[in-house]
Amino acid sequence: SGGALYNDIVIGGGLPAAVGDVATIHFRGWLAKNGDHGKEFVNSRAEHQPISFVIGTERVMPGWNEGVIGMREGGKRLVKLPPELGFGARGSAGVIPPNSGLVFMMELVTLRKAGE
């Protein structure tokens, strides 16, 4: 682990996600507050916008790459990220203050294994 803390809520089925696989996830994100989640800043289900990415690339924050590894399709995981695995010192567009810890509920909707 590179610093992310996570807890599987639902395990899911099939092969575990690994670097190079394409993950499609739904997610909710909160600013961390006293080790728990505070103000919600994103909800992909409410926006009907899951995101797909190749695990291990720079398309998403480092904590998402780390947080999704080992998940199985249909799984749900609570992931807590320190600032350096989120948006770090730069924050994000006035939504996420600099040096903020983040909490995500991630749901692995589909997983396409590398080479498929």
PDB file of C-alpha atoms in Angstrom:
ATOM      1  CA  SER A   1       0.000   0.000   0.000  1.00  0.00           C
ATOM      2  CA  GLY A   2       1.180   3.504  -0.841  1.00  0.00           C
ATOM      3  CA  GLY A   3      -0.850   5.090   1.934  1.00  0.00           C
ATOM      4  CA  ALA A   4      -4.469   4.488   0.970  1.00  0.00           C
ATOM      5  CA  LEU A   5      -6.658   2.856   3.589  1.00  0.00           C
ATOM      6  CA  TYR A   6      -9.534   0.785   2.330  1.00  0.00           C
ATOM      7  CA  ASN A   7     -12.302  -1.469   3.481  1.00  0.00           C
ATOM      8  CA  ASP A   8     -14.246  -3.801   1.203  1.00  0.00           C
ATOM      9  CA  ILE A   9     -17.989  -3.377   1.737  1.00  0.00           C
ATOM     10  CA  VAL A  10     -18.960  -5.868  -1.010  1.00  0.00           C
ATOM     11  CA  ILE A  11     -16.367  -8.287  -2.453  1.00  0.00           C
ATOM     12  CA  GLY A  12     -17.809  -8.829  -5.947  1.00  0.00           C
ATOM     13  CA  GLY A  13     -16.915 -11.708  -8.260  1.00  0.00           C
ATOM     14  CA  GLY A  14     -14.512 -12.709 -10.982  1.00  0.00           C
ATOM     15  CA  LEU A  15     -10.819 -11.954 -11.258  1.00  0.00           C
ATOM     16  CA  PRO A  16      -9.263  -9.170  -9.176  1.00  0.00           C
ATOM     17  CA  ALA A  17      -8.359  -5.858 -10.813  1.00  0.00           C
ATOM     18  CA  ALA A  18      -4.671  -5.410 -11.628  1.00  0.00           C
ATOM     19  CA  VAL A  19      -2.364  -2.854 -13.257  1.00  0.00           C
ATOM     20  CA  GLY A  20      -3.110  -2.638 -16.986  1.00  0.00           C
ATOM     21  CA  ASP A  21      -6.771  -3.659 -16.685  1.00  0.00           C
ATOM     22  CA  VAL A  22      -9.552  -1.236 -17.663  1.00  0.00           C
ATOM     23  CA  ALA A  23     -11.824  -0.438 -14.732  1.00  0.00           C
ATOM     24  CA  THR A  24     -15.200   1.283 -14.996  1.00  0.00           C
ATOM     25  CA  ILE A  25     -16.295   2.648 -11.646  1.00  0.00           C
ATOM     26  CA  HIS A  26     -19.064   4.606 -10.015  1.00  0.00           C
ATOM     27  CA  PHE A  27     -17.924   6.688  -7.078  1.00  0.00           C
ATOM     28  CA  ARG A  28     -18.885   9.164  -4.403  1.00  0.00           C
ATOM     29  CA  GLY A  29     -16.288  11.483  -2.944  1.00  0.00           C
ATOM     30  CA  TRP A  30     -16.111  13.448   0.293  1.00  0.00           C
ATOM     31  CA  LEU A  31     -13.572  15.728   1.878  1.00  0.00           C
ATOM     32  CA  ALA A  32     -12.003  13.905   4.816  1.00  0.00           C
ATOM     33  CA  LYS A  33     -13.011  15.297   8.182  1.00  0.00           C
ATOM     34  CA  ASN A  34     -11.608  13.952  11.458  1.00  0.00           C
ATOM     35  CA  GLY A  35     -10.787  10.582   9.857  1.00  0.00           C
ATOM     36  CA  ASP A  36     -14.268  10.199   8.365  1.00  0.00           C
ATOM     37  CA  HIS A  37     -16.151  11.740   5.450  1.00  0.00           C
ATOM     38  CA  GLY A  38     -17.335  15.319   5.523  1.00  0.00           C
ATOM     39  CA  LYS A  39     -18.788  17.370   2.659  1.00  0.00           C
ATOM     40  CA  GLU A  40     -19.622  15.408  -0.512  1.00  0.00           C
ATOM     41  CA  PHE A  41     -18.073  16.923  -3.648  1.00  0.00           C
ATOM     42  CA  VAL A  42     -18.912  14.340  -6.334  1.00  0.00           C
ATOM     43  CA  ASN A  43     -21.412  11.554  -6.971  1.00  0.00           C
ATOM     44  CA  SER A  44     -21.107   9.765 -10.324  1.00  0.00           C
ATOM     45  CA  ARG A  45     -24.388   7.875  -9.890  1.00  0.00           C
ATOM     46  CA  ALA A  46     -26.342  11.096  -9.393  1.00  0.00           C
ATOM     47  CA  GLU A  47     -24.606  12.506 -12.481  1.00  0.00           C
ATOM     48  CA  HIS A  48     -24.991   9.222 -14.440  1.00  0.00           C
ATOM     49  CA  GLN A  49     -21.273   9.438 -15.248  1.00  0.00           C
ATOM     50  CA  PRO A  50     -19.124   6.408 -14.381  1.00  0.00           C
ATOM     51  CA  ILE A  51     -15.474   6.711 -15.323  1.00  0.00           C
ATOM     52  CA  SER A  52     -13.269   4.196 -17.142  1.00  0.00           C
ATOM     53  CA  PHE A  53      -9.487   4.159 -16.847  1.00  0.00           C
ATOM     54  CA  VAL A  54      -6.489   1.915 -17.330  1.00  0.00           C
ATOM     55  CA  ILE A  55      -5.250   1.006 -13.853  1.00  0.00           C
ATOM     56  CA  GLY A  56      -1.749   2.270 -13.202  1.00  0.00           C
ATOM     57  CA  THR A  57      -1.840   5.255 -15.560  1.00  0.00           C
ATOM     58  CA  GLU A  58      -1.808   8.953 -14.727  1.00  0.00           C
ATOM     59  CA  ARG A  59      -5.363   9.516 -16.014  1.00  0.00           C
ATOM     60  CA  VAL A  60      -6.668   9.397 -12.443  1.00  0.00           C
ATOM     61  CA  MET A  61      -5.243  10.363  -9.062  1.00  0.00           C
ATOM     62  CA  PRO A  62      -2.702   7.907  -7.625  1.00  0.00           C
ATOM     63  CA  GLY A  63      -5.071   6.883  -4.832  1.00  0.00           C
ATOM     64  CA  TRP A  64      -7.673   5.625  -7.304  1.00  0.00           C
ATOM     65  CA  ASN A  65      -5.090   3.405  -8.986  1.00  0.00           C
ATOM     66  CA  GLU A  66      -4.083   2.021  -5.606  1.00  0.00           C
ATOM     67  CA  GLY A  67      -7.654   1.805  -4.305  1.00  0.00           C
ATOM     68  CA  VAL A  68      -9.113  -0.207  -7.196  1.00  0.00           C
ATOM     69  CA  ILE A  69      -6.364  -2.862  -7.370  1.00  0.00           C
ATOM     70  CA  GLY A  70      -7.687  -6.163  -6.062  1.00  0.00           C
ATOM     71  CA  MET A  71     -11.358  -5.214  -6.406  1.00  0.00           C
ATOM     72  CA  ARG A  72     -13.656  -7.612  -8.231  1.00  0.00           C
ATOM     73  CA  GLU A  73     -16.512  -6.728 -10.570  1.00  0.00           C
ATOM     74  CA  GLY A  74     -19.579  -5.714  -8.545  1.00  0.00           C
ATOM     75  CA  GLY A  75     -17.419  -4.926  -5.516  1.00  0.00           C
ATOM     76  CA  LYS A  76     -17.748  -1.819  -3.380  1.00  0.00           C
ATOM     77  CA  ARG A  77     -14.864  -0.358  -1.402  1.00  0.00           C
ATOM     78  CA  LEU A  78     -14.454   2.582   0.966  1.00  0.00           C
ATOM     79  CA  VAL A  79     -11.091   4.238   0.224  1.00  0.00           C
ATOM     80  CA  LYS A  80      -9.441   6.906   2.395  1.00  0.00           C
ATOM     81  CA  LEU A  81      -6.660   8.891   0.745  1.00  0.00           C
ATOM     82  CA  PRO A  82      -4.018  11.143   2.270  1.00  0.00           C
ATOM     83  CA  PRO A  83      -3.496  14.430   0.374  1.00  0.00           C
ATOM     84  CA  GLU A  84      -0.487  13.148  -1.593  1.00  0.00           C
ATOM     85  CA  LEU A  85      -2.615  10.376  -3.166  1.00  0.00           C
ATOM     86  CA  GLY A  86      -5.414  12.811  -4.014  1.00  0.00           C
ATOM     87  CA  PHE A  87      -4.963  16.326  -5.374  1.00  0.00           C
ATOM     88  CA  GLY A  88      -2.054  17.237  -3.076  1.00  0.00           C
ATOM     89  CA  ALA A  89      -0.940  20.812  -2.534  1.00  0.00           C
ATOM     90  CA  ARG A  90      -2.709  22.089  -5.667  1.00  0.00           C
ATOM     91  CA  GLY A  91      -6.249  21.093  -4.673  1.00  0.00           C
ATOM     92  CA  SER A  92      -8.860  21.116  -7.435  1.00  0.00           C
ATOM     93  CA  ALA A  93     -10.709  24.021  -9.045  1.00  0.00           C
ATOM     94  CA  GLY A  94     -11.964  25.607  -5.850  1.00  0.00           C
ATOM     95  CA  VAL A  95     -13.824  22.398  -4.941  1.00  0.00           C
ATOM     96  CA  ILE A  96     -11.076  20.604  -3.033  1.00  0.00           C
ATOM     97  CA  PRO A  97      -8.827  22.744  -0.828  1.00  0.00           C
ATOM     98  CA  PRO A  98      -5.056  22.197  -1.029  1.00  0.00           C
ATOM     99  CA  ASN A  99      -3.672  19.354   1.109  1.00  0.00           C
ATOM    100  CA  SER A 100      -7.079  17.736   1.682  1.00  0.00           C
ATOM    101  CA  GLY A 101      -7.567  14.099   2.583  1.00  0.00           C
ATOM    102  CA  LEU A 102     -10.332  12.446   0.587  1.00  0.00           C
ATOM    103  CA  VAL A 103     -12.771   9.587   1.125  1.00  0.00           C
ATOM    104  CA  PHE A 104     -14.341   7.649  -1.750  1.00  0.00           C
ATOM    105  CA  MET A 105     -16.917   4.922  -2.037  1.00  0.00           C
ATOM    106  CA  MET A 106     -15.894   3.088  -5.216  1.00  0.00           C
ATOM    107  CA  GLU A 107     -18.005   0.508  -7.042  1.00  0.00           C
ATOM    108  CA  LEU A 108     -16.312  -1.562  -9.741  1.00  0.00           C
ATOM    109  CA  VAL A 109     -19.031  -1.763 -12.395  1.00  0.00           C
ATOM    110  CA  THR A 110     -17.015  -3.605 -15.066  1.00  0.00           C
ATOM    111  CA  LEU A 111     -13.463  -4.876 -15.421  1.00  0.00           C
ATOM    112  CA  ARG A 112     -11.779  -5.628 -18.731  1.00  0.00           C
ATOM    113  CA  LYS A 113      -8.605  -7.593 -18.201  1.00  0.00           C
ATOM    114  CA  ALA A 114      -5.428  -6.400 -19.947  1.00  0.00           C
ATOM    115  CA  GLY A 115      -5.162  -7.875 -23.425  1.00  0.00           C
ATOM    116  CA  GLU A 116      -8.886  -8.565 -23.868  1.00  0.00           C
TER     117      GLU A 116
END
